[in-house]
mmCIF file of C-alpha atoms in Angstrom:
data_model
loop_
_atom_site.group_PDB
_atom_site.id
_atom_site.type_symbol
_atom_site.label_atom_id
_atom_site.label_comp_id
_atom_site.label_asym_id
_atom_site.label_seq_id
_atom_site.Cartn_x
_atom_site.Cartn_y
_atom_site.Cartn_z
ATOM 1 C CA MET A 781 25.604 -17.521 10.361
ATOM 2 C CA ALA A 782 24.143 -14.584 8.719
ATOM 3 C CA GLY A 783 20.534 -13.826 9.219
ATOM 4 C CA LYS A 784 17.920 -13.122 6.784
ATOM 5 C CA ILE A 785 17.205 -9.518 5.953
ATOM 6 C CA PHE A 786 13.491 -8.758 6.129
ATOM 7 C CA VAL A 787 12.199 -5.758 4.346
ATOM 8 C CA LEU A 788 8.709 -4.328 4.767
ATOM 9 C CA ILE A 789 7.644 -1.239 3.006
ATOM 10 C CA ASP A 790 4.426 0.678 3.862
ATOM 11 C CA PHE A 791 2.838 2.746 1.153
ATOM 12 C CA SER A 792 0.039 5.250 2.246
ATOM 13 C CA ILE A 793 -1.835 6.303 -0.926
ATOM 14 C CA LEU A 794 -4.094 9.275 -1.408
ATOM 15 C CA TYR A 795 -6.236 8.530 -4.659
ATOM 16 C CA ASP A 796 -7.790 11.603 -6.514
ATOM 17 C CA LYS A 797 -10.945 9.341 -7.274
ATOM 18 C CA ASP A 798 -12.985 6.498 -5.757
ATOM 19 C CA ILE A 799 -11.411 3.140 -6.761
ATOM 20 C CA ASN A 800 -12.542 -0.251 -5.934
ATOM 21 C CA ASP A 801 -10.808 -3.203 -4.071
ATOM 22 C CA PHE A 802 -9.664 -4.760 -7.438
ATOM 23 C CA GLU A 803 -7.970 -1.633 -8.640
ATOM 24 C CA GLU A 804 -6.137 -1.254 -5.088
ATOM 25 C CA ILE A 805 -4.702 -4.814 -5.582
ATOM 26 C CA LYS A 806 -3.707 -4.174 -9.087
ATOM 27 C CA ILE A 807 -1.774 -1.080 -7.946
ATOM 28 C CA ALA A 808 -0.305 -3.012 -5.080
ATOM 29 C CA CYS A 809 0.769 -5.840 -7.273
ATOM 30 C CA GLY A 810 2.325 -3.278 -9.783
ATOM 31 C CA ILE A 811 4.384 -1.680 -6.950
ATOM 32 C CA THR A 812 5.273 -5.237 -5.949
ATOM 33 C CA ASP A 813 6.447 -5.915 -9.570
ATOM 34 C CA THR A 814 8.276 -2.621 -10.025
ATOM 35 C CA ILE A 815 10.575 -2.541 -6.777
ATOM 36 C CA LYS A 816 10.926 -6.494 -6.613
ATOM 37 C CA ILE A 817 9.923 -6.691 -3.025
ATOM 38 C CA ASP A 818 7.176 -8.877 -2.149
ATOM 39 C CA ASN A 819 6.568 -7.617 1.599
ATOM 40 C CA ILE A 820 4.695 -4.285 0.796
ATOM 41 C CA ASP A 821 1.639 -2.936 2.657
ATOM 42 C CA THR A 822 -0.582 -0.263 0.961
ATOM 43 C CA ILE A 823 -3.109 1.755 2.873
ATOM 44 C CA ASN A 824 -5.816 3.804 0.828
ATOM 45 C CA ILE A 825 -6.057 7.036 2.921
ATOM 46 C CA ASN A 826 -9.443 7.554 1.523
ATOM 47 C CA LYS A 827 -10.629 4.579 3.112
ATOM 48 C CA ALA A 828 -8.654 4.880 6.237
ATOM 49 C CA PRO A 829 -10.451 5.752 9.681
ATOM 50 C CA ILE A 830 -9.926 9.403 10.238
ATOM 51 C CA THR A 831 -7.564 8.920 13.336
ATOM 52 C CA LEU A 832 -5.284 7.081 11.109
ATOM 53 C CA GLN A 833 -5.250 9.539 8.213
ATOM 54 C CA PHE A 834 -3.941 12.198 10.399
ATOM 55 C CA LYS A 835 -1.189 9.892 11.712
ATOM 56 C CA LEU A 836 0.050 9.192 8.206
#
């Protein structure tokens, strides 16, 4: 019996301007629609804690 393949993709995005939460959601949805994978996470580097920014 074959198992399911689980795909999770993370995107770290550095925006050149301030965007609101709704715009972030629209961009995440656009990525999902484009690559046809539901399991994506997006991280706005501009809003991430400084310790996380340097790890990305």
